[in-house]
Amino acid sequence: MSAYSKNATIYNDRECLIKALNEMGYTNEMIELHEGEGAQLIDYVGRATTYLDKTGDKANIIVRRKFVGGAANDLGFKREADGTYSAIVSAYDRGKHNPKWMDGLKRSYTEARTHKEAKRQGLKFYWMQVVNGKKVIKYLAA
Amino acid sequence: MKIVTVTIDEKGDADVVLEGFAGKGCAAITEGFVKAHGKSVSGVQHTADYNKPCLTKTKLQQKG
């Protein structure tokens, strides 16, 4: 099945979302960036889909199906009016992009966004370690 | 020493703990992280310690 569904996320920083996708195995060369209303998503048989939008399912950040896997469909993130990105994942690809994978993406995004905000605030990285499965990051302030 | 500790759990939700900050300096840093993690700034609540040397913990809950 290639039917797409869209899920809201808190991702509001394109740079950090791309870093998170990198952490999850999709290199910059595999990621397409599109401004405005985005670009058309394509399913596993090469067909432009219309599950979410009668004029065509579109996304602003796209990993094309050839990078997702064998009979996969494109993976997309659509920029919404509030500045957040919604994840657009096909039913078939929820085997790969399952809740565990999505949690990993969110962890990576949160870490990247944390470092970016710390840098913006002039905080100095102190140390980072994993404690009981949680990543603990410490910064020093002047 | 002023220390900001961010803890990211398995689900990608974050806690921010600030130690050694006083009052409004503490709030400004907290609000920065709340904004960065996509939660409304109005979600910040000041405790009775707001006017004392700052030791505060903020949970940043995220959807998605």
mmCIF file of N, CA and C in Angstrom, chain A residues 16-115:
data_model
loop_
_atom_site.group_PDB
_atom_site.id
_atom_site.type_symbol
_atom_site.label_atom_id
_atom_site.label_comp_id
_atom_site.label_asym_id
_atom_site.label_seq_id
_atom_site.Cartn_x
_atom_site.Cartn_y
_atom_site.Cartn_z
ATOM 1 N N CYS A 16 18.068 21.593 11.436
ATOM 2 C CA CYS A 16 18.130 20.536 12.453
ATOM 3 C C CYS A 16 17.409 19.270 11.993
ATOM 4 N N LEU A 17 16.321 19.443 11.241
ATOM 5 C CA LEU A 17 15.617 18.267 10.714
ATOM 6 C C LEU A 17 16.504 17.517 9.720
ATOM 7 N N ILE A 18 17.233 18.262 8.906
ATOM 8 C CA ILE A 18 18.156 17.610 7.958
ATOM 9 C C ILE A 18 19.262 16.877 8.713
ATOM 10 N N LYS A 19 19.799 17.515 9.767
ATOM 11 C CA LYS A 19 20.817 16.838 10.575
ATOM 12 C C LYS A 19 20.275 15.553 11.183
ATOM 13 N N ALA A 20 19.023 15.615 11.633
ATOM 14 C CA ALA A 20 18.400 14.422 12.226
ATOM 15 C C ALA A 20 18.233 13.318 11.178
ATOM 16 N N LEU A 21 17.835 13.702 9.976
ATOM 17 C CA LEU A 21 17.710 12.709 8.894
ATOM 18 C C LEU A 21 19.077 12.113 8.568
ATOM 19 N N ASN A 22 20.118 12.946 8.595
ATOM 20 C CA ASN A 22 21.492 12.443 8.397
ATOM 21 C C ASN A 22 21.810 11.383 9.444
ATOM 22 N N GLU A 23 21.471 11.688 10.713
ATOM 23 C CA GLU A 23 21.746 10.746 11.808
ATOM 24 C C GLU A 23 21.009 9.425 11.601
ATOM 25 N N MET A 24 19.855 9.503 10.929
ATOM 26 C CA MET A 24 19.059 8.298 10.716
ATOM 27 C C MET A 24 19.447 7.574 9.421
ATOM 28 N N GLY A 25 20.502 8.048 8.785
ATOM 29 C CA GLY A 25 21.047 7.309 7.642
ATOM 30 C C GLY A 25 20.834 7.926 6.276
ATOM 31 N N TYR A 26 20.087 9.021 6.214
ATOM 32 C CA TYR A 26 19.868 9.669 4.920
ATOM 33 C C TYR A 26 20.856 10.830 4.775
ATOM 34 N N THR A 27 21.810 10.670 3.861
ATOM 35 C CA THR A 27 22.837 11.693 3.665
ATOM 36 C C THR A 27 22.244 12.896 2.933
ATOM 37 N N ASN A 28 22.983 13.996 2.940
ATOM 38 C CA ASN A 28 22.512 15.210 2.257
ATOM 39 C C ASN A 28 22.221 14.950 0.776
ATOM 40 N N GLU A 29 23.005 14.047 0.170
ATOM 41 C CA GLU A 29 22.812 13.737 -1.254
ATOM 42 C C GLU A 29 21.481 13.030 -1.497
ATOM 43 N N MET A 30 20.914 12.444 -0.468
ATOM 44 C CA MET A 30 19.639 11.727 -0.607
ATOM 45 C C MET A 30 18.437 12.623 -0.308
ATOM 46 N N ILE A 31 18.697 13.829 0.154
ATOM 47 C CA ILE A 31 17.613 14.704 0.622
ATOM 48 C C ILE A 31 17.405 15.854 -0.342
ATOM 49 N N GLU A 32 16.168 15.974 -0.839
ATOM 50 C CA GLU A 32 15.803 17.098 -1.716
ATOM 51 C C GLU A 32 15.138 18.188 -0.887
ATOM 52 N N LEU A 33 15.474 19.438 -1.195
ATOM 53 C CA LEU A 33 14.855 20.577 -0.518
ATOM 54 C C LEU A 33 14.079 21.395 -1.544
ATOM 55 N N HIS A 34 12.844 21.739 -1.200
ATOM 56 C CA HIS A 34 11.991 22.497 -2.114
ATOM 57 C C HIS A 34 11.314 23.636 -1.359
ATOM 58 N N GLU A 35 11.308 24.801 -1.960
ATOM 59 C CA GLU A 35 10.660 25.965 -1.353
ATOM 60 C C GLU A 35 9.177 25.991 -1.734
ATOM 61 N N GLY A 36 8.467 26.966 -1.216
ATOM 62 C CA GLY A 36 7.064 27.183 -1.578
ATOM 63 C C GLY A 36 6.176 26.016 -1.202
ATOM 64 N N GLU A 37 5.339 25.610 -2.136
ATOM 65 C CA GLU A 37 4.392 24.534 -1.822
ATOM 66 C C GLU A 37 5.040 23.151 -1.871
ATOM 67 N N GLY A 38 6.302 23.081 -2.296
ATOM 68 C CA GLY A 38 7.011 21.807 -2.298
ATOM 69 C C GLY A 38 6.935 21.094 -3.632
ATOM 70 N N ALA A 39 7.416 19.861 -3.664
ATOM 71 C CA ALA A 39 7.450 19.067 -4.894
ATOM 72 C C ALA A 39 6.597 17.812 -4.724
ATOM 73 N N GLN A 40 6.198 17.268 -5.859
ATOM 74 C CA GLN A 40 5.318 16.103 -5.891
ATOM 75 C C GLN A 40 5.987 14.853 -5.304
ATOM 76 N N LEU A 41 5.221 14.114 -4.509
ATOM 77 C CA LEU A 41 5.684 12.820 -4.003
ATOM 78 C C LEU A 41 5.303 11.717 -4.996
ATOM 79 N N ILE A 42 6.164 10.714 -5.062
ATOM 80 C CA ILE A 42 6.002 9.629 -6.034
ATOM 81 C C ILE A 42 5.900 8.298 -5.291
ATOM 82 N N ASP A 43 5.002 7.431 -5.785
ATOM 83 C CA ASP A 43 4.841 6.145 -5.099
ATOM 84 C C ASP A 43 5.749 5.067 -5.690
ATOM 85 N N TYR A 44 5.569 3.831 -5.229
ATOM 86 C CA TYR A 44 6.506 2.753 -5.571
ATOM 87 C C TYR A 44 6.472 2.345 -7.038
ATOM 88 N N VAL A 45 5.390 2.717 -7.752
ATOM 89 C CA VAL A 45 5.356 2.395 -9.195
ATOM 90 C C VAL A 45 5.677 3.621 -10.052
ATOM 91 N N GLY A 46 6.107 4.693 -9.407
ATOM 92 C CA GLY A 46 6.476 5.886 -10.153
ATOM 93 C C GLY A 46 5.315 6.813 -10.451
ATOM 94 N N ARG A 47 4.242 6.648 -9.716
ATOM 95 C CA ARG A 47 3.030 7.435 -9.946
ATOM 96 C C ARG A 47 2.961 8.606 -8.967
ATOM 97 N N ALA A 48 2.563 9.785 -9.468
ATOM 98 C CA ALA A 48 2.347 10.946 -8.598
ATOM 99 C C ALA A 48 1.092 10.698 -7.773
ATOM 100 N N THR A 49 1.205 10.836 -6.465
ATOM 101 C CA THR A 49 0.085 10.471 -5.593
ATOM 102 C C THR A 49 -0.808 11.670 -5.272
ATOM 103 N N THR A 50 -2.059 11.347 -4.896
ATOM 104 C CA THR A 50 -3.042 12.387 -4.552
ATOM 105 C C THR A 50 -3.848 11.966 -3.320
ATOM 106 N N TYR A 51 -3.232 11.303 -2.400
ATOM 107 C CA TYR A 51 -3.952 10.829 -1.213
ATOM 108 C C TYR A 51 -4.343 11.967 -0.268
ATOM 109 N N LEU A 52 -3.462 12.956 -0.147
ATOM 110 C CA LEU A 52 -3.676 14.032 0.821
ATOM 111 C C LEU A 52 -4.149 15.320 0.152
ATOM 112 N N ASP A 53 -3.888 15.428 -1.142
ATOM 113 C CA ASP A 53 -4.177 16.668 -1.871
ATOM 114 C C ASP A 53 -4.577 16.284 -3.298
ATOM 115 N N LYS A 54 -5.768 16.693 -3.703
ATOM 116 C CA LYS A 54 -6.252 16.315 -5.029
ATOM 117 C C LYS A 54 -5.381 16.855 -6.149
ATOM 118 N N THR A 55 -4.631 17.923 -5.830
ATOM 119 C CA THR A 55 -3.742 18.483 -6.852
ATOM 120 C C THR A 55 -2.359 17.817 -6.815
ATOM 121 N N GLY A 56 -2.197 16.863 -5.912
ATOM 122 C CA GLY A 56 -0.919 16.164 -5.798
ATOM 123 C C GLY A 56 -0.336 16.294 -4.405
ATOM 124 N N ASP A 57 0.141 15.174 -3.858
ATOM 125 C CA ASP A 57 0.783 15.196 -2.537
ATOM 126 C C ASP A 57 2.163 15.821 -2.680
ATOM 127 N N LYS A 58 2.411 16.844 -1.887
ATOM 128 C CA LYS A 58 3.678 17.570 -2.031
ATOM 129 C C LYS A 58 4.391 17.683 -0.682
ATOM 130 N N ALA A 59 5.716 17.856 -0.757
ATOM 131 C CA ALA A 59 6.518 18.039 0.455
ATOM 132 C C ALA A 59 7.695 18.953 0.145
ATOM 133 N N ASN A 60 8.235 19.559 1.201
ATOM 134 C CA ASN A 60 9.355 20.494 1.051
ATOM 135 C C ASN A 60 10.706 19.827 1.288
ATOM 136 N N ILE A 61 10.701 18.755 2.072
ATOM 137 C CA ILE A 61 11.904 17.951 2.287
ATOM 138 C C ILE A 61 11.534 16.530 1.878
ATOM 139 N N ILE A 62 12.273 15.997 0.915
ATOM 140 C CA ILE A 62 11.896 14.690 0.361
ATOM 141 C C ILE A 62 13.105 13.755 0.296
ATOM 142 N N VAL A 63 12.878 12.535 0.758
ATOM 143 C CA VAL A 63 13.825 11.450 0.495
ATOM 144 C C VAL A 63 13.145 10.571 -0.545
ATOM 145 N N ARG A 64 13.721 10.486 -1.730
ATOM 146 C CA ARG A 64 13.087 9.736 -2.808
ATOM 147 C C ARG A 64 13.108 8.237 -2.533
ATOM 148 N N ARG A 65 12.147 7.564 -3.103
ATOM 149 C CA ARG A 65 11.885 6.150 -2.809
ATOM 150 C C ARG A 65 13.093 5.264 -3.037
ATOM 151 N N LYS A 66 13.956 5.619 -4.027
ATOM 152 C CA LYS A 66 15.131 4.769 -4.307
ATOM 153 C C LYS A 66 16.094 4.729 -3.125
ATOM 154 N N PHE A 67 16.027 5.760 -2.268
ATOM 155 C CA PHE A 67 16.895 5.791 -1.097
ATOM 156 C C PHE A 67 16.216 5.181 0.138
ATOM 157 N N VAL A 68 14.898 5.074 0.069
ATOM 158 C CA VAL A 68 14.156 4.546 1.228
ATOM 159 C C VAL A 68 14.245 3.019 1.255
ATOM 160 N N GLY A 69 14.124 2.401 0.087
ATOM 161 C CA GLY A 69 14.215 0.945 0.058
ATOM 162 C C GLY A 69 13.533 0.359 -1.159
ATOM 163 N N GLY A 70 13.571 -0.960 -1.280
ATOM 164 C CA GLY A 70 13.090 -1.707 -2.433
ATOM 165 C C GLY A 70 11.824 -1.203 -3.090
ATOM 166 N N ALA A 71 10.671 -1.546 -2.523
ATOM 167 C CA ALA A 71 9.388 -1.162 -3.118
ATOM 168 C C ALA A 71 8.797 0.029 -2.373
ATOM 169 N N ALA A 72 9.662 0.933 -1.959
ATOM 170 C CA ALA A 72 9.236 2.032 -1.102
ATOM 171 C C ALA A 72 8.608 3.179 -1.890
ATOM 172 N N ASN A 73 8.019 4.078 -1.142
ATOM 173 C CA ASN A 73 7.473 5.321 -1.669
ATOM 174 C C ASN A 73 8.318 6.465 -1.110
ATOM 175 N N ASP A 74 8.179 7.643 -1.710
ATOM 176 C CA ASP A 74 8.938 8.786 -1.194
ATOM 177 C C ASP A 74 8.549 9.084 0.256
ATOM 178 N N LEU A 75 9.533 9.581 1.018
ATOM 179 C CA LEU A 75 9.288 10.077 2.380
ATOM 180 C C LEU A 75 9.335 11.595 2.309
ATOM 181 N N GLY A 76 8.336 12.251 2.906
ATOM 182 C CA GLY A 76 8.313 13.708 2.800
ATOM 183 C C GLY A 76 8.044 14.419 4.116
ATOM 184 N N PHE A 77 8.463 15.680 4.152
ATOM 185 C CA PHE A 77 8.130 16.571 5.266
ATOM 186 C C PHE A 77 7.600 17.865 4.662
ATOM 187 N N LYS A 78 6.365 18.178 5.011
ATOM 188 C CA LYS A 78 5.678 19.326 4.428
ATOM 189 C C LYS A 78 5.673 20.489 5.417
ATOM 190 N N ARG A 79 6.131 21.649 4.974
ATOM 191 C CA ARG A 79 6.142 22.826 5.835
ATOM 192 C C ARG A 79 4.719 23.391 5.932
ATOM 193 N N GLU A 80 4.235 23.518 7.165
ATOM 194 C CA GLU A 80 2.879 24.008 7.391
ATOM 195 C C GLU A 80 2.889 25.519 7.639
ATOM 196 N N ALA A 81 1.694 26.099 7.699
ATOM 197 C CA ALA A 81 1.568 27.553 7.861
ATOM 198 C C ALA A 81 2.196 28.044 9.162
ATOM 199 N N ASP A 82 2.222 27.204 10.193
ATOM 200 C CA ASP A 82 2.794 27.621 11.482
ATOM 201 C C ASP A 82 4.306 27.420 11.552
ATOM 202 N N GLY A 83 4.898 26.994 10.451
ATOM 203 C CA GLY A 83 6.347 26.842 10.413
ATOM 204 C C GLY A 83 6.856 25.460 10.783
ATOM 205 N N THR A 84 5.969 24.608 11.239
ATOM 206 C CA THR A 84 6.398 23.241 11.561
ATOM 207 C C THR A 84 6.321 22.361 10.309
ATOM 208 N N TYR A 85 7.007 21.239 10.394
ATOM 209 C CA TYR A 85 6.981 20.277 9.291
ATOM 210 C C TYR A 85 6.143 19.064 9.687
ATOM 211 N N SER A 86 5.221 18.680 8.815
ATOM 212 C CA SER A 86 4.470 17.441 9.023
ATOM 213 C C SER A 86 5.176 16.312 8.290
ATOM 214 N N ALA A 87 5.215 15.148 8.934
ATOM 215 C CA ALA A 87 5.823 13.976 8.303
ATOM 216 C C ALA A 87 4.799 13.293 7.415
ATOM 217 N N ILE A 88 5.174 13.015 6.175
ATOM 218 C CA ILE A 88 4.289 12.324 5.242
ATOM 219 C C ILE A 88 4.917 10.974 4.914
ATOM 220 N N VAL A 89 4.284 9.933 5.425
ATOM 221 C CA VAL A 89 4.846 8.579 5.334
ATOM 222 C C VAL A 89 3.774 7.661 4.752
ATOM 223 N N SER A 90 4.167 6.792 3.845
ATOM 224 C CA SER A 90 3.196 5.860 3.262
ATOM 225 C C SER A 90 2.942 4.709 4.228
ATOM 226 N N ALA A 91 1.795 4.079 4.050
ATOM 227 C CA ALA A 91 1.440 2.938 4.903
ATOM 228 C C ALA A 91 2.480 1.840 4.771
ATOM 229 N N TYR A 92 2.934 1.594 3.548
ATOM 230 C CA TYR A 92 3.932 0.537 3.323
ATOM 231 C C TYR A 92 5.224 0.824 4.083
ATOM 232 N N ASP A 93 5.653 2.068 4.058
ATOM 233 C CA ASP A 93 6.953 2.408 4.650
ATOM 234 C C ASP A 93 6.902 2.579 6.156
ATOM 235 N N ARG A 94 5.724 2.393 6.747
ATOM 236 C CA ARG A 94 5.664 2.453 8.211
ATOM 237 C C ARG A 94 6.343 1.238 8.836
ATOM 238 N N GLY A 95 6.672 0.249 8.003
ATOM 239 C CA GLY A 95 7.489 -0.856 8.501
ATOM 240 C C GLY A 95 8.884 -0.381 8.829
ATOM 241 N N LYS A 96 9.436 0.443 7.955
ATOM 242 C CA LYS A 96 10.771 1.010 8.199
ATOM 243 C C LYS A 96 10.688 2.257 9.072
ATOM 244 N N HIS A 97 9.825 3.161 8.664
ATOM 245 C CA HIS A 97 9.680 4.412 9.418
ATOM 246 C C HIS A 97 8.593 4.224 10.479
ATOM 247 N N ASN A 98 8.868 3.296 11.363
ATOM 248 C CA ASN A 98 7.910 2.939 12.415
ATOM 249 C C ASN A 98 8.088 3.859 13.628
ATOM 250 N N PRO A 99 7.269 3.680 14.667
ATOM 251 C CA PRO A 99 7.389 4.570 15.836
ATOM 252 C C PRO A 99 8.794 4.606 16.434
ATOM 253 N N LYS A 100 9.492 3.477 16.426
ATOM 254 C CA LYS A 100 10.857 3.448 16.969
ATOM 255 C C LYS A 100 11.772 4.334 16.121
ATOM 256 N N TRP A 101 11.622 4.243 14.812
ATOM 257 C CA TRP A 101 12.439 5.078 13.910
ATOM 258 C C TRP A 101 12.077 6.545 14.121
ATOM 259 N N MET A 102 10.792 6.822 14.245
ATOM 260 C CA MET A 102 10.363 8.212 14.446
ATOM 261 C C MET A 102 10.876 8.767 15.777
ATOM 262 N N ASP A 103 10.917 7.924 16.803
ATOM 263 C CA ASP A 103 11.485 8.357 18.086
ATOM 264 C C ASP A 103 12.966 8.695 17.925
ATOM 265 N N GLY A 104 13.665 7.874 17.141
ATOM 266 C CA GLY A 104 15.082 8.138 16.894
ATOM 267 C C GLY A 104 15.289 9.445 16.159
ATOM 268 N N LEU A 105 14.423 9.702 15.183
ATOM 269 C CA LEU A 105 14.502 10.969 14.443
ATOM 270 C C LEU A 105 14.264 12.148 15.386
ATOM 271 N N LYS A 106 13.286 11.995 16.258
ATOM 272 C CA LYS A 106 12.957 13.077 17.195
ATOM 273 C C LYS A 106 14.087 13.306 18.197
ATOM 274 N N ARG A 107 14.701 12.216 18.672
ATOM 275 C CA ARG A 107 15.849 12.373 19.579
ATOM 276 C C ARG A 107 16.982 13.134 18.892
ATOM 277 N N SER A 108 17.250 12.751 17.656
ATOM 278 C CA SER A 108 18.328 13.411 16.917
ATOM 279 C C SER A 108 17.992 14.875 16.656
ATOM 280 N N TYR A 109 16.724 15.130 16.317
ATOM 281 C CA TYR A 109 16.302 16.516 16.085
ATOM 282 C C TYR A 109 16.442 17.334 17.366
ATOM 283 N N THR A 110 15.958 16.798 18.460
ATOM 284 C CA THR A 110 16.008 17.524 19.734
ATOM 285 C C THR A 110 17.450 17.833 20.130
ATOM 286 N N GLU A 111 18.339 16.875 19.909
ATOM 287 C CA GLU A 111 19.749 17.124 20.244
ATOM 288 C C GLU A 111 20.328 18.238 19.358
ATOM 289 N N ALA A 112 20.055 18.163 18.068
ATOM 290 C CA ALA A 112 20.575 19.193 17.164
ATOM 291 C C ALA A 112 20.002 20.563 17.510
ATOM 292 N N ARG A 113 18.709 20.585 17.833
ATOM 293 C CA ARG A 113 18.046 21.860 18.149
ATOM 294 C C ARG A 113 18.563 22.413 19.473
ATOM 295 N N THR A 114 18.877 21.510 20.403
ATOM 296 C CA THR A 114 19.430 21.917 21.700
ATOM 297 C C THR A 114 20.798 22.569 21.504
ATOM 298 N N HIS A 115 21.666 21.925 20.726
ATOM 299 C CA HIS A 115 23.001 22.491 20.476
ATOM 300 C C HIS A 115 22.891 23.856 19.790
#
